[in-house]
CSV table of C-alpha atoms and ligand atoms in Angstrom, one decimal:
chain,number,residue,atom,x,y,z
A,1,MET,CA,11.5,23.3,26.9
A,2,ARG,CA,9.9,20.1,25.6
A,3,PRO,CA,9.6,20.2,21.8
A,4,ARG,CA,6.1,20.6,20.4
A,5,VAL,CA,5.0,17.9,18.1
A,6,LEU,CA,1.8,17.1,16.3
A,7,VAL,CA,0.7,13.4,15.9
A,8,THR,CA,-2.2,13.3,13.4
A,9,ARG,CA,-3.9,10.2,14.7
A,10,LEU,CA,-3.9,7.8,17.7
A,11,ILE,CA,-1.1,5.4,16.8
A,12,PRO,CA,-0.3,2.3,19.0
A,13,ASP,CA,1.2,3.0,22.5
A,14,GLU,CA,4.6,1.6,21.4
A,15,GLY,CA,5.0,4.9,19.6
A,16,LEU,CA,2.8,7.2,21.6
A,17,ASP,CA,4.4,6.5,24.9
A,18,PRO,CA,8.0,7.6,24.0
A,19,ILE,CA,6.7,10.6,22.1
A,20,ARG,CA,4.6,11.7,25.1
A,21,ALA,CA,7.5,11.1,27.5
A,22,ALA,CA,9.8,13.4,25.5
A,23,CYS,CA,7.6,16.0,23.9
A,24,ASP,CA,4.7,18.3,24.3
A,25,ALA,CA,2.5,16.2,22.0
A,26,ASP,CA,-0.7,17.3,20.4
A,27,VAL,CA,-2.4,14.0,19.4
A,28,TRP,CA,-5.4,14.1,17.1
A,29,ALA,CA,-7.6,11.5,18.7
A,30,ASP,CA,-10.4,11.3,16.3
A,31,ASP,CA,-10.9,8.2,14.1
A,32,LEU,CA,-11.0,10.3,11.0
A,33,PRO,CA,-8.0,12.4,9.8
A,34,PRO,CA,-7.8,16.0,10.9
A,35,PRO,CA,-9.5,18.3,8.4
A,36,ARG,CA,-7.0,20.3,6.4
A,37,ALA,CA,-7.8,23.6,8.2
A,38,GLU,CA,-7.3,21.9,11.5
A,39,LEU,CA,-4.0,20.4,10.4
A,40,LEU,CA,-2.8,23.8,9.2
A,41,ARG,CA,-3.8,25.4,12.5
A,42,ARG,CA,-2.3,22.8,14.8
A,43,VAL,CA,1.0,22.4,13.0
A,44,VAL,CA,2.0,26.1,13.6
A,45,GLY,CA,5.2,26.2,15.7
A,46,CYS,CA,5.8,22.4,15.8
A,47,ARG,CA,9.2,21.0,15.7
A,48,GLY,CA,8.1,17.6,14.6
A,49,LEU,CA,5.1,16.2,12.7
A,50,LEU,CA,4.0,12.5,12.7
A,51,THR,CA,1.8,12.0,9.7
A,52,LEU,CA,-0.3,9.2,8.2
A,53,LEU,CA,-0.7,8.4,4.5
A,54,THR,CA,-4.0,10.3,4.7
A,55,ASP,CA,-2.3,13.6,5.4
A,56,ARG,CA,-0.9,15.7,2.5
A,57,VAL,CA,2.5,17.2,3.4
A,58,ASP,CA,3.2,19.9,0.9
A,59,ASP,CA,4.5,23.5,0.7
A,60,GLU,CA,1.3,24.9,2.3
A,61,LEU,CA,1.6,22.7,5.3
A,62,LEU,CA,5.3,23.2,5.7
A,63,GLU,CA,4.8,27.0,5.4
A,64,ALA,CA,2.1,26.8,8.1
A,65,ALA,CA,4.4,24.9,10.4
A,66,GLY,CA,7.1,27.6,10.2
A,67,PRO,CA,10.9,27.5,10.2
A,68,GLY,CA,11.1,25.5,13.5
A,69,LEU,CA,9.9,22.3,11.8
A,70,ARG,CA,12.7,19.8,11.7
A,71,VAL,CA,11.1,16.4,10.9
A,72,VAL,CA,8.1,14.8,9.2
A,73,SER,CA,7.8,11.2,10.3
A,74,ASN,CA,5.4,9.3,8.1
A,75,TYR,CA,3.7,6.3,9.8
A,76,ALA,CA,3.9,4.2,6.6
A,77,VAL,CA,6.5,2.7,4.3
A,78,GLY,CA,4.9,4.6,1.3
A,79,TYR,CA,5.4,8.3,1.3
A,80,ASP,CA,3.7,9.5,-1.8
A,81,ASN,CA,1.6,11.8,0.5
A,82,VAL,CA,4.8,13.8,1.3
A,83,ASP,CA,6.4,16.3,-1.0
A,84,VAL,CA,9.9,15.1,0.0
A,85,MET,CA,11.6,17.7,-2.2
A,86,ALA,CA,9.7,20.5,-0.5
A,87,CYS,CA,10.8,19.1,2.9
A,88,HIS,CA,14.4,18.9,1.7
A,89,ARG,CA,14.4,22.5,0.4
A,90,ARG,CA,13.4,23.6,4.0
A,91,GLY,CA,15.9,21.3,5.7
A,92,VAL,CA,13.0,19.2,7.1
A,93,ALA,CA,14.0,15.5,7.4
A,94,VAL,CA,11.5,12.9,6.3
A,95,GLY,CA,11.3,9.4,7.8
A,96,ASN,CA,9.2,6.3,7.1
A,97,THR,CA,8.8,2.7,8.4
A,98,PRO,CA,10.4,0.4,5.9
A,99,GLY,CA,10.8,-3.2,6.8
A,100,ALA,CA,8.3,-3.2,9.6
A,101,LEU,CA,5.4,-4.2,7.5
A,102,THR,CA,7.1,-6.2,4.7
A,103,GLU,CA,6.0,-9.7,5.7
A,104,THR,CA,2.6,-8.7,7.0
A,105,THR,CA,1.8,-6.9,3.7
A,106,ALA,CA,3.0,-10.0,1.7
A,107,ASP,CA,0.7,-12.1,3.8
A,108,LEU,CA,-2.3,-10.0,2.8
A,109,ALA,CA,-1.2,-10.0,-0.8
A,110,TRP,CA,-1.4,-13.8,-0.6
A,111,ALA,CA,-4.8,-13.7,1.1
A,112,LEU,CA,-6.0,-11.7,-1.8
A,113,ILE,CA,-4.3,-13.9,-4.4
A,114,LEU,CA,-5.9,-17.0,-2.9
A,115,ALA,CA,-9.3,-15.5,-2.2
A,116,THR,CA,-9.6,-13.9,-5.6
A,117,ALA,CA,-8.4,-16.9,-7.6
A,118,ARG,CA,-10.6,-19.3,-5.6
A,119,ARG,CA,-13.6,-16.9,-5.4
A,120,VAL,CA,-13.7,-17.1,-1.6
A,121,ALA,CA,-15.7,-13.8,-1.0
A,122,GLU,CA,-18.2,-14.8,-3.7
A,123,GLY,CA,-18.6,-18.2,-2.0
A,124,ASP,CA,-19.2,-16.6,1.4
A,125,ARG,CA,-21.9,-14.3,-0.1
A,126,TYR,CA,-23.4,-17.3,-1.9
A,127,VAL,CA,-23.8,-19.2,1.4
A,128,ARG,CA,-25.0,-16.2,3.4
A,129,THR,CA,-27.7,-15.3,0.9
A,130,GLY,CA,-29.2,-18.8,1.0
A,131,GLN,CA,-28.2,-19.8,-2.5
A,132,TRP,CA,-26.3,-23.0,-1.5
A,133,ARG,CA,-28.6,-25.8,-2.4
A,134,THR,CA,-26.2,-28.7,-3.3
A,135,TRP,CA,-22.6,-29.6,-4.2
A,136,GLY,CA,-22.2,-28.5,-7.8
A,137,PRO,CA,-19.7,-29.7,-10.4
A,138,ARG,CA,-19.7,-26.3,-12.0
A,139,LEU,CA,-20.2,-24.2,-8.9
A,140,LEU,CA,-17.9,-21.2,-8.4
A,141,LEU,CA,-15.0,-22.5,-10.5
A,142,GLY,CA,-11.9,-20.6,-10.0
A,143,SER,CA,-8.2,-21.0,-11.1
A,144,ASP,CA,-5.4,-23.0,-9.6
A,145,VAL,CA,-2.8,-21.0,-7.7
A,146,HIS,CA,-0.3,-23.9,-7.4
A,147,ARG,CA,2.0,-24.2,-10.5
A,148,ALA,CA,0.5,-21.0,-11.9
A,149,THR,CA,2.6,-18.1,-13.1
A,150,LEU,CA,2.9,-15.1,-10.7
A,151,GLY,CA,3.9,-11.8,-12.1
A,152,ILE,CA,5.1,-9.2,-9.6
A,153,ILE,CA,5.3,-5.6,-10.5
A,154,GLY,CA,7.8,-3.9,-8.3
A,155,LEU,CA,10.4,-6.3,-6.7
A,156,GLY,CA,11.3,-4.3,-3.6
A,157,ARG,CA,11.1,-5.7,-0.1
A,158,ILE,CA,7.4,-6.5,-0.2
A,159,GLY,CA,7.5,-7.8,-3.8
A,160,ALA,CA,10.3,-10.1,-2.8
A,161,ALA,CA,8.4,-11.3,0.2
A,162,VAL,CA,5.4,-12.1,-2.1
A,163,ALA,CA,7.7,-13.9,-4.4
A,164,ARG,CA,9.3,-16.0,-1.6
A,165,ARG,CA,5.9,-17.3,-0.6
A,166,ALA,CA,5.3,-18.5,-4.2
A,167,ALA,CA,7.9,-21.3,-3.7
A,168,GLY,CA,5.4,-23.1,-1.5
A,169,PHE,CA,3.0,-23.2,-4.4
A,170,ALA,CA,5.5,-24.3,-7.0
A,171,MET,CA,4.9,-21.3,-9.1
A,172,THR,CA,6.8,-19.7,-12.0
A,173,VAL,CA,7.7,-16.2,-10.8
A,174,LEU,CA,8.2,-13.3,-13.2
A,175,TYR,CA,8.9,-9.7,-12.2
A,176,HIS,CA,9.1,-6.3,-13.6
A,177,SER,CA,10.9,-3.5,-11.8
A,178,ARG,CA,12.5,-0.2,-12.8
A,179,SER,CA,15.7,-2.0,-12.7
A,180,ARG,CA,16.8,-5.6,-12.3
A,181,VAL,CA,17.5,-6.8,-8.8
A,182,ALA,CA,20.8,-8.4,-7.9
A,183,PRO,CA,21.3,-11.8,-9.6
A,184,GLU,CA,21.7,-13.5,-6.2
A,185,LEU,CA,18.2,-12.3,-5.2
A,186,GLU,CA,16.8,-13.4,-8.6
A,187,THR,CA,18.3,-16.8,-8.0
A,188,SER,CA,17.1,-17.2,-4.4
A,189,LEU,CA,13.6,-16.1,-5.4
A,190,GLY,CA,13.6,-18.1,-8.6
A,191,ALA,CA,12.3,-14.9,-10.3
A,192,THR,CA,12.8,-13.9,-13.9
A,193,HIS,CA,12.9,-10.2,-15.0
A,194,VAL,CA,10.7,-9.6,-18.0
A,195,PRO,CA,9.3,-6.5,-19.8
A,196,LEU,CA,6.0,-5.4,-18.4
A,197,ASP,CA,4.0,-6.4,-21.5
A,198,GLU,CA,5.4,-10.0,-21.3
A,199,LEU,CA,4.6,-10.2,-17.6
A,200,LEU,CA,1.0,-9.1,-18.2
A,201,GLU,CA,0.6,-11.6,-21.1
A,202,ARG,CA,2.1,-14.6,-19.3
A,203,SER,CA,0.9,-14.2,-15.7
A,204,ASP,CA,-2.0,-16.0,-14.2
A,205,ILE,CA,-1.8,-13.7,-11.2
A,206,VAL,CA,-0.4,-10.2,-11.3
A,207,SER,CA,0.6,-8.7,-8.0
A,208,ILE,CA,1.3,-4.9,-7.8
A,209,ASN,CA,4.0,-4.1,-5.2
A,210,ALA,CA,5.5,-1.0,-6.6
A,211,ALA,CA,5.6,2.5,-5.0
A,212,LEU,CA,3.3,5.2,-6.4
A,213,THR,CA,5.5,7.5,-8.6
A,214,PRO,CA,4.8,9.5,-11.7
A,215,GLU,CA,6.0,6.5,-13.7
A,216,THR,CA,3.6,4.0,-12.0
A,217,ARG,CA,0.5,6.2,-11.7
A,218,GLY,CA,-2.1,4.8,-14.1
A,219,LEU,CA,0.4,2.0,-15.2
A,220,ILE,CA,-2.4,-0.6,-15.2
A,221,ASP,CA,-4.8,1.0,-17.7
A,222,ALA,CA,-7.2,-0.5,-20.3
A,223,VAL,CA,-4.3,-1.3,-22.6
A,224,ALA,CA,-2.4,-3.1,-19.9
A,225,LEU,CA,-5.5,-5.0,-18.7
A,226,ALA,CA,-6.2,-6.1,-22.3
A,227,ARG,CA,-2.8,-7.8,-22.4
A,228,MET,CA,-3.7,-10.0,-19.4
A,229,LYS,CA,-5.2,-13.5,-19.8
A,230,PRO,CA,-9.0,-13.7,-19.5
A,231,THR,CA,-8.5,-16.2,-16.7
A,232,ALA,CA,-6.0,-13.9,-14.8
A,233,VAL,CA,-6.4,-12.1,-11.6
A,234,LEU,CA,-5.0,-8.8,-10.5
A,235,VAL,CA,-4.0,-8.0,-6.9
A,236,ASN,CA,-3.1,-4.6,-5.7
A,237,THR,CA,-1.6,-4.0,-2.2
A,238,ALA,CA,0.5,-1.0,-3.2
A,239,ARG,CA,-1.4,2.2,-4.0
A,240,GLY,CA,-4.8,2.7,-5.7
A,241,PRO,CA,-3.8,5.2,-8.4
A,242,ILE,CA,-1.4,2.6,-10.0
A,243,VAL,CA,-4.6,1.1,-11.5
A,244,ASP,CA,-7.1,2.9,-13.5
A,245,GLY,CA,-10.2,2.0,-11.5
A,246,ARG,CA,-12.7,2.7,-14.3
A,247,ALA,CA,-10.7,0.6,-16.8
A,248,LEU,CA,-10.5,-2.2,-14.2
A,249,ALA,CA,-14.3,-2.1,-13.7
A,250,ASP,CA,-14.8,-2.4,-17.4
A,251,ALA,CA,-12.3,-5.3,-17.7
A,252,LEU,CA,-13.9,-7.2,-14.9
A,253,ARG,CA,-17.4,-6.7,-16.2
A,254,ASP,CA,-16.5,-7.6,-19.8
A,255,GLY,CA,-14.4,-10.7,-18.9
A,256,VAL,CA,-11.2,-9.2,-20.0
A,257,ILE,CA,-9.7,-10.5,-16.8
A,258,ALA,CA,-11.3,-12.9,-14.3
A,259,GLY,CA,-11.0,-11.1,-11.0
A,260,ALA,CA,-9.3,-8.5,-8.8
A,261,GLY,CA,-8.3,-8.3,-5.2
A,262,LEU,CA,-7.7,-4.8,-4.0
A,263,ASP,CA,-6.4,-3.6,-0.7
A,264,VAL,CA,-6.1,-0.1,-2.1
A,265,THR,CA,-8.4,2.1,-4.2
A,266,ASP,CA,-8.4,5.5,-5.8
A,267,PRO,CA,-9.8,7.4,-4.0
A,268,GLU,CA,-9.8,6.0,-0.5
A,269,PRO,CA,-12.3,5.3,0.7
A,270,ILE,CA,-13.9,4.2,-2.5
A,271,ALA,CA,-17.3,5.8,-3.2
A,272,VAL,CA,-20.1,3.5,-2.3
A,273,ASP,CA,-21.6,3.8,-5.8
A,274,ASP,CA,-18.2,3.0,-7.5
A,275,PRO,CA,-18.8,0.4,-10.3
A,276,LEU,CA,-16.2,-1.9,-8.8
A,277,LEU,CA,-18.4,-2.4,-5.8
A,278,ARG,CA,-21.1,-3.9,-8.0
A,279,LEU,CA,-18.9,-6.5,-9.5
A,280,PRO,CA,-18.9,-10.0,-7.8
A,281,ASN,CA,-15.4,-10.7,-9.1
A,282,CYS,CA,-13.9,-7.8,-7.4
A,283,LEU,CA,-12.8,-8.3,-3.7
A,284,ILE,CA,-12.0,-5.1,-1.9
A,285,VAL,CA,-10.6,-4.6,1.7
A,286,PRO,CA,-10.0,-1.2,3.3
A,287,HIS,CA,-6.2,-0.7,3.0
A,288,ILE,CA,-5.4,-3.2,5.8
A,289,ALA,CA,-2.3,-4.9,4.4
A,290,SER,CA,-0.2,-3.8,7.4
A,291,ALA,CA,-3.0,-4.2,9.9
A,292,THR,CA,-1.8,-6.6,12.5
A,293,ARG,CA,-1.2,-5.6,16.1
A,294,ALA,CA,2.4,-6.5,16.0
A,295,THR,CA,3.2,-4.7,12.8
A,296,ARG,CA,1.3,-1.6,13.6
A,297,GLY,CA,3.2,-1.6,16.9
A,298,ARG,CA,6.5,-1.9,15.1
A,299,MET,CA,5.5,0.9,12.7
A,300,ALA,CA,4.7,3.1,15.7
A,301,GLU,CA,8.1,2.4,17.3
A,302,MET,CA,9.9,3.3,14.1
A,303,ALA,CA,7.8,6.4,13.4
A,304,ALA,CA,8.4,7.6,17.0
A,305,ALA,CA,12.2,6.9,16.7
A,306,ASN,CA,12.3,9.0,13.5
A,307,LEU,CA,10.3,11.8,15.1
A,308,LEU,CA,12.4,11.9,18.3
A,309,ALA,CA,15.7,11.8,16.4
A,310,GLY,CA,14.5,14.6,14.1
A,311,VAL,CA,13.4,16.9,16.9
A,312,ARG,CA,16.8,16.4,18.5
A,313,GLY,CA,18.5,17.3,15.3
A,314,GLU,CA,20.0,13.8,15.0
A,315,PRO,CA,20.0,11.6,11.8
A,316,LEU,CA,16.8,9.7,11.4
A,317,PRO,CA,17.1,5.9,11.9
A,318,SER,CA,14.9,5.4,8.8
A,319,PRO,CA,15.2,8.4,6.5
A,320,VAL,CA,13.4,8.6,3.2
A,321,PRO,CA,16.0,9.0,0.4
A,322,ILE,CA,16.5,12.5,-1.0
A,323,PRO,CA,15.0,12.7,-4.5
A,324,PRO,CA,17.4,12.8,-7.4
A,325,GLY,CA,18.6,16.3,-8.0
A,326,GLY,CA,18.0,17.2,-4.4
A,327,HIS,CA,21.6,16.7,-3.2
A,328,SER,CA,23.6,19.9,-2.9
B,1,DGY,C1,2.2,1.8,3.9
B,1,DGY,O1,2.9,1.7,5.0
B,1,DGY,O2,2.6,2.4,3.0
B,1,DGY,C2,1.0,1.0,3.9
B,1,DGY,O3,0.2,1.3,2.7
B,1,DGY,C3,0.1,1.2,5.1
B,1,DGY,O4,0.7,0.5,6.1
């Protein structure tokens, strides 16, 4: 019998084709995520589950799936939507897609760095709304990116890829991570480990590239923002809840910092009446950092490989680490 699996959205064919070839696949084909009740209903009796970051995988869902569930394959590198410990307790393997989207996400972080520091979105709106009357010596002045100081919060794969690109702009690179990275990596990136407060105080551009964990949730709050330079910009391509959105809106409105470029918000989608959307110095795109055809295809291949290995009871090619204390 072909194993039953649920795929919670239409992922690229690079992943769907092998899944359909090997499994009895229920693929949720709507543009929007399956409503919770639908997810709970469809997961019953599945051996594998391919989820997106919009699906909450918790005890309730695992319970609904039943004892036959062997694998949760998350179509993302981040897995804060998955209760990994709850999966581990039930012997359900969890996989993700590390590496596939590193460079693509770093590209978008840089798009936001440049666009925010140089006020690109504001300039575009200025032209489209017919305000452009002449070349102006004081028009839409931003900040230089070249030779500026870049502060990276979270020097994992993506943070390192953001740092690597900074060499082309002759920047000083600071970073803050849970722990220092290997000295060889620091040297090759030209990155200096500093306490968070120092990073915030010295950086012209702060790029958030950390995972969402209990430690990073709300890390950038009003106090942290107040430490930044009034000319500085904040870029977040990691997870929305790392930044206190209300505090950020106040800081942008009051000139505590100069601008923000966000790929991620809290919640997602951001409410249309959110104060951030009324601020010209806040550029927001809809969580598209990994959104290139090639990268989404690679993510689909990896997610399918994890799913298929899991349903066969084989080790996953890209397993999520078991949380501390979870090893028996
Ligand atoms: C991830 O993979 O975690 C991104 O946020 C979406 O690609």
